[in-house]
Amino acid sequence: MKYLRLIPALLLGVMLTACNTTKKLYEAQEYDQVIQRLAPDICDGDRNVDRINMVAASYHKANQADHERIQALKASGQPDVWPEIYQRYCSMKGRNEALKCFPTRVKNGMNYVKLDLDEDMTIARNKAEAYLVAKANQLLNAGTKVDAEMAGKYIEQLKNTNQENSQLLNLQLKQAMYIVDKVEFGVVSDYDLPNGFVETLFDFSVDELPSGITQIYVSRNPSFACVVVDKLSVTPVRLDEVTFKESNGGKKVEVTDHTQNKTATISGTIEYFPTRAYRCYSVPFEVKSTFKNDYTTILGDREACSAETLSRLNSHPVPVPTDESLLLDAAKKLNDLFAAELRK
């Protein structure tokens, strides 16, 4: 029985500790933490007047402080103020949402008014994103590791402002290429790639890579980027022919223009992993290597040929490249595309 009597005493101790902690938070002006602690209980039916008054005071004081700070920041006219303005609008809206479930009588007693901040928040967010993207790009374009590390602060702010920003992943990737010393690349494909394909694909010259990268590795489990080959095809050799007749002073000739064609196509995606914490950034690609050779033959009197036809008679059929050689040429083109992507 004495254990049963002990339970209410323990509960009372916990409640008193909680009240003291909340009061200390209020006295320390940690108003948002007060709201986070007490608002759910009030929504669930807690009608303790002291707690309601503490939440009401915290709500109004925090909103007033944010409102005054926002006005002061706007008055400065500086572009770097918008990230903070947006975050303060978010805090105000968050408090408003936390108290929305309070009974009407309680809300009326504490002068709660539903805040319409959506338009202000949209404007602030757009300006904040524009500033953060511009600042991050400015630092990254400086091309040094130190500047790239500084850019990380603005990229993280951009992520906290809008994770769906269209420039976010590109900035994360760009920063990663400047702060790493070495990168690991890889290739994934269900096709049998010709010998030398991987080496050709990742054969970058020094001036093709960001200055921060000093070493390149090819790995089966790449930590930086992977080329995923979804489609690899080589067309059969095709010979197109067009035949027509020419004449000159009663002399006649039959002219045939021939075209040899063969094309290798590689398509897929370049998958980037800027850091382990970020989701993949993908860039689709399609590269082609096309062999084409034109030549002309005649049947009849050469003197009947026009000047244009005569100029083409020096052309001849040539050996058609193998599938492997066309695919290696396509790999060189993919290498150029990859290098351009890395330097964006």
C-alpha positions as semicolon CSV with decimal commas, in nm:
position;residue;x (nm);y (nm);z (nm)
1;M;0,000;0,000;0,000
2;K;0,281;0,245;0,072
3;Y;0,393;0,207;-0,294
4;L;0,045;0,312;-0,409
5;R;0,058;0,617;-0,184
6;L;0,398;0,701;-0,332
7;I;0,267;0,729;-0,692
8;P;0,059;1,051;-0,643
9;A;0,354;1,208;-0,462
10;L;0,585;1,126;-0,754
11;L;0,334;1,267;-1,005
12;L;0,302;1,584;-0,801
13;G;0,681;1,618;-0,798
14;V;0,700;1,577;-1,175
15;M;0,425;1,839;-1,226
16;L;0,594;2,089;-0,995
17;T;0,928;2,034;-1,171
18;A;0,762;2,087;-1,509
19;C;0,594;2,407;-1,391
20;N;0,920;2,539;-1,248
21;T;1,103;2,457;-1,570
22;T;0,840;2,632;-1,784
23;K;0,849;2,937;-1,558
24;K;1,226;2,951;-1,585
25;L;1,198;2,934;-1,964
26;Y;0,951;3,221;-1,958
27;E;1,175;3,428;-1,735
28;A;1,463;3,357;-1,972
29;Q;1,243;3,489;-2,257
30;E;1,243;3,149;-2,429
31;Y;0,888;3,213;-2,537
32;D;0,870;2,959;-2,817
33;Q;0,977;2,679;-2,585
34;V;0,703;2,784;-2,339
35;I;0,445;2,761;-2,616
36;Q;0,580;2,424;-2,733
37;R;0,554;2,283;-2,380
38;L;0,211;2,418;-2,276
39;A;0,005;2,465;-2,594
40;P;-0,061;2,091;-2,657
41;D;-0,201;2,048;-2,304
42;I;-0,430;2,350;-2,343
43;C;-0,554;2,208;-2,672
44;D;-0,628;1,883;-2,487
45;G;-0,837;2,059;-2,222
46;D;-0,597;2,204;-1,963
47;R;-0,771;2,515;-1,822
48;N;-0,507;2,621;-1,571
49;V;-0,528;3,001;-1,575
50;D;-0,160;3,055;-1,492
51;R;-0,048;2,834;-1,782
52;I;-0,289;2,998;-2,025
53;N;-0,169;3,342;-1,921
54;M;0,193;3,235;-1,960
55;V;0,126;3,108;-2,313
56;A;-0,068;3,423;-2,402
57;A;0,212;3,647;-2,279
58;S;0,475;3,437;-2,456
59;Y;0,275;3,447;-2,779
60;H;0,231;3,823;-2,786
61;K;0,582;3,909;-2,668
62;A;0,747;3,678;-2,922
63;N;0,531;3,807;-3,207
64;Q;0,595;4,167;-3,109
65;A;0,969;4,110;-3,099
66;D;0,963;3,945;-3,443
67;H;0,743;4,218;-3,590
68;E;0,974;4,495;-3,465
69;R;1,283;4,309;-3,591
70;I;1,123;4,254;-3,934
71;Q;1,041;4,624;-3,966
72;A;1,395;4,721;-3,869
73;L;1,546;4,478;-4,118
74;K;1,324;4,598;-4,401
75;A;1,415;4,959;-4,323
76;S;1,785;4,878;-4,372
77;G;1,723;4,808;-4,741
78;Q;2,002;4,547;-4,748
79;P;1,954;4,228;-4,955
80;D;2,110;4,005;-4,689
81;V;1,824;4,066;-4,442
82;W;1,566;3,854;-4,625
83;P;1,667;3,510;-4,495
84;E;1,617;3,631;-4,137
85;I;1,292;3,809;-4,228
86;Y;1,156;3,489;-4,380
87;Q;1,254;3,279;-4,077
88;R;1,085;3,526;-3,842
89;Y;0,766;3,514;-4,050
90;C;0,786;3,134;-4,024
91;S;0,814;3,160;-3,645
92;M;0,511;3,388;-3,627
93;K;0,307;3,154;-3,842
94;G;0,420;2,853;-3,637
95;R;0,303;3,014;-3,313
96;N;-0,027;3,105;-3,472
97;E;-0,078;2,745;-3,583
98;A;0,014;2,612;-3,237
99;L;-0,267;2,813;-3,075
100;K;-0,525;2,750;-3,346
101;C;-0,667;2,449;-3,161
102;F;-0,737;2,647;-2,842
103;P;-1,106;2,674;-2,743
104;T;-1,272;2,988;-2,878
105;R;-1,325;3,125;-2,527
106;V;-0,956;3,090;-2,446
107;K;-0,852;3,250;-2,777
108;N;-1,088;3,542;-2,721
109;G;-0,953;3,593;-2,372
110;M;-0,596;3,614;-2,494
111;N;-0,678;3,831;-2,799
112;Y;-0,574;3,560;-3,044
113;V;-0,621;3,662;-3,409
114;K;-0,551;3,435;-3,703
115;L;-0,255;3,586;-3,887
116;D;-0,261;3,605;-4,267
117;L;0,109;3,591;-4,347
118;D;0,114;3,385;-4,667
119;E;0,173;3,672;-4,908
120;D;0,442;3,831;-4,688
121;M;0,610;3,493;-4,648
122;T;0,612;3,425;-5,022
123;I;0,772;3,762;-5,096
124;A;1,028;3,718;-4,819
125;R;1,112;3,363;-4,925
126;N;1,162;3,459;-5,291
127;K;1,394;3,744;-5,195
128;A;1,578;3,527;-4,945
129;E;1,634;3,254;-5,205
130;A;1,752;3,503;-5,467
131;Y;2,006;3,649;-5,225
132;L;2,133;3,312;-5,101
133;V;2,172;3,170;-5,453
134;A;2,356;3,484;-5,571
135;K;2,586;3,487;-5,266
136;A;2,667;3,116;-5,293
137;N;2,742;3,148;-5,665
138;Q;2,961;3,451;-5,604
139;L;3,175;3,258;-5,358
140;L;3,185;2,942;-5,569
141;N;3,283;3,134;-5,881
142;A;3,587;3,263;-5,693
143;G;3,721;2,913;-5,750
144;T;3,901;2,856;-5,419
145;K;3,850;2,597;-5,151
146;V;3,821;2,862;-4,879
147;D;3,546;3,049;-5,066
148;A;3,368;2,720;-5,137
149;E;3,366;2,635;-4,768
150;M;3,219;2,980;-4,692
151;A;2,954;2,919;-4,957
152;G;2,838;2,618;-4,756
153;K;2,680;2,850;-4,498
154;Y;2,460;3,011;-4,759
155;I;2,377;2,680;-4,925
156;E;2,263;2,543;-4,588
157;Q;2,048;2,853;-4,536
158;L;1,898;2,801;-4,880
159;K;1,819;2,440;-4,791
160;N;1,646;2,554;-4,470
161;T;1,453;2,819;-4,663
162;N;1,333;2,594;-4,946
163;Q;1,451;2,237;-4,998
164;E;1,288;2,238;-5,342
165;N;1,483;2,536;-5,476
166;S;1,581;2,461;-5,836
167;Q;1,942;2,571;-5,777
168;L;2,003;2,388;-5,451
169;L;2,138;2,057;-5,579
170;N;2,352;2,226;-5,841
171;L;2,507;2,450;-5,575
172;Q;2,566;2,152;-5,344
173;L;2,739;1,969;-5,627
174;K;2,947;2,270;-5,725
175;Q;3,058;2,324;-5,368
176;A;3,146;1,958;-5,324
177;M;3,377;1,969;-5,625
178;Y;3,573;2,258;-5,475
179;I;3,611;2,127;-5,121
180;V;3,718;1,771;-5,208
181;D;4,072;1,681;-5,311
182;K;3,982;1,362;-5,491
183;V;3,670;1,225;-5,654
184;E;3,551;0,876;-5,732
185;F;3,366;0,807;-6,057
186;G;3,201;0,489;-6,176
187;V;2,995;0,336;-6,455
188;V;2,684;0,121;-6,423
189;S;2,557;-0,065;-6,727
190;D;2,387;-0,390;-6,819
191;Y;2,569;-0,378;-7,154
192;D;2,911;-0,516;-7,235
193;L;3,121;-0,206;-7,276
194;P;3,418;-0,219;-7,516
195;N;3,771;-0,226;-7,383
196;G;3,892;0,125;-7,306
197;F;3,541;0,271;-7,271
198;V;3,569;0,354;-6,900
199;E;3,922;0,491;-6,937
200;T;3,812;0,713;-7,226
201;L;3,505;0,834;-7,041
202;F;3,706;0,954;-6,740
203;D;4,014;1,079;-6,924
204;F;3,996;1,442;-6,808
205;S;4,270;1,696;-6,859
206;V;4,367;1,929;-6,574
207;D;4,189;2,230;-6,723
208;E;3,863;2,037;-6,762
209;L;3,809;1,998;-6,388
210;P;3,745;2,246;-6,106
211;S;4,069;2,356;-5,946
212;G;3,989;2,180;-5,617
213;I;4,006;1,832;-5,770
214;T;4,359;1,696;-5,786
215;Q;4,297;1,322;-5,810
216;I;4,045;1,103;-5,991
217;Y;3,961;0,743;-5,913
218;V;3,741;0,492;-6,092
219;S;3,551;0,276;-5,847
220;R;3,278;0,014;-5,854
221;N;3,116;0,195;-5,561
222;P;3,177;0,562;-5,647
223;S;3,124;0,820;-5,377
224;F;3,095;1,123;-5,605
225;A;2,941;1,053;-5,946
226;C;2,826;0,760;-6,155
227;V;2,747;0,733;-6,524
228;V;2,444;0,507;-6,568
229;V;2,417;0,372;-6,923
230;D;2,052;0,290;-6,985
231;K;2,077;0,239;-7,360
232;L;2,361;0,146;-7,591
233;S;2,297;0,075;-7,958
234;V;2,478;0,062;-8,290
235;T;2,283;0,072;-8,615
236;P;2,364;-0,167;-8,900
237;V;2,559;-0,020;-9,190
238;R;2,319;0,155;-9,423
239;L;2,391;0,248;-9,785
240;D;2,161;0,513;-9,929
241;E;2,167;0,570;-10,305
242;V;2,019;0,830;-10,536
243;T;2,048;0,778;-10,916
244;F;1,988;1,040;-11,182
245;K;2,091;1,110;-11,543
246;E;2,293;1,389;-11,699
247;S;2,363;1,475;-12,065
248;N;2,585;1,710;-12,257
249;G;2,591;1,754;-12,638
250;G;2,422;1,424;-12,704
251;K;2,639;1,238;-12,458
252;K;2,466;1,070;-12,163
253;V;2,568;0,938;-11,822
254;E;2,394;0,776;-11,523
255;V;2,512;0,921;-11,191
256;T;2,468;0,753;-10,852
257;D;2,533;0,932;-10,523
258;H;2,605;0,688;-10,240
259;T;2,603;0,752;-9,865
260;Q;2,745;0,510;-9,609
261;N;2,585;0,547;-9,263
262;K;2,639;0,393;-8,921
263;T;2,558;0,542;-8,579
264;A;2,636;0,451;-8,218
265;T;2,409;0,596;-7,948
266;I;2,464;0,601;-7,574
267;S;2,201;0,742;-7,338
268;G;2,141;0,743;-6,965
269;T;2,202;0,970;-6,667
270;I;2,494;1,115;-6,477
271;E;2,414;1,059;-6,110
272;Y;2,589;1,285;-5,863
273;F;2,625;1,235;-5,487
274;P;2,746;1,576;-5,358
275;T;2,764;1,445;-5,001
276;R;2,629;1,143;-4,822
277;A;2,361;1,363;-4,667
278;Y;2,216;1,495;-4,993
279;R;1,987;1,320;-5,232
280;C;2,114;1,238;-5,578
281;Y;2,138;1,501;-5,850
282;S;2,075;1,355;-6,198
283;V;2,152;1,488;-6,544
284;P;2,017;1,295;-6,845
285;F;2,240;1,257;-7,149
286;E;2,242;1,119;-7,501
287;V;2,552;1,116;-7,720
288;K;2,593;0,987;-8,075
289;S;2,890;0,899;-8,288
290;T;2,793;0,890;-8,654
291;F;3,001;0,763;-8,944
292;K;2,896;0,909;-9,277
293;N;3,077;0,890;-9,610
294;D;2,953;1,023;-9,944
295;Y;3,087;0,911;-10,279
296;T;2,969;0,915;-10,640
297;T;2,990;0,666;-10,925
298;I;2,891;0,699;-11,292
299;L;2,784;0,467;-11,569
300;G;2,830;0,616;-11,917
301;D;3,029;0,892;-12,076
302;R;3,233;1,098;-11,829
303;E;3,218;1,398;-12,062
304;A;2,841;1,417;-12,004
305;C;2,892;1,490;-11,632
306;S;2,823;1,833;-11,489
307;A;3,101;2,021;-11,313
308;E;2,942;1,942;-10,975
309;T;2,934;1,569;-11,051
310;L;3,294;1,574;-11,170
311;S;3,398;1,734;-10,839
312;R;3,253;1,439;-10,649
313;L;3,413;1,166;-10,856
314;N;3,731;1,174;-10,649
315;S;3,537;1,037;-10,348
316;H;3,540;0,664;-10,279
317;P;3,384;0,413;-10,041
318;V;3,589;0,363;-9,722
319;P;3,598;0,088;-9,460
320;V;3,313;0,123;-9,212
321;P;3,425;0,164;-8,848
322;T;3,365;-0,124;-8,610
323;D;3,100;-0,105;-8,339
324;E;3,374;-0,077;-8,077
325;S;3,545;0,220;-8,242
326;L;3,217;0,409;-8,277
327;L;3,131;0,343;-7,912
328;L;3,474;0,468;-7,801
329;D;3,420;0,785;-8,005
330;A;3,081;0,827;-7,835
331;A;3,261;0,784;-7,500
332;K;3,489;1,076;-7,592
333;K;3,183;1,292;-7,659
334;L;3,033;1,185;-7,328
335;N;3,363;1,277;-7,164
336;D;3,333;1,630;-7,309
337;L;2,974;1,656;-7,189
338;F;3,070;1,533;-6,841
339;A;3,358;1,780;-6,818
340;A;3,125;2,067;-6,914
341;E;2,881;1,957;-6,644
342;L;3,156;1,948;-6,383
343;R;3,265;2,301;-6,466
344;K;2,918;2,459;-6,459
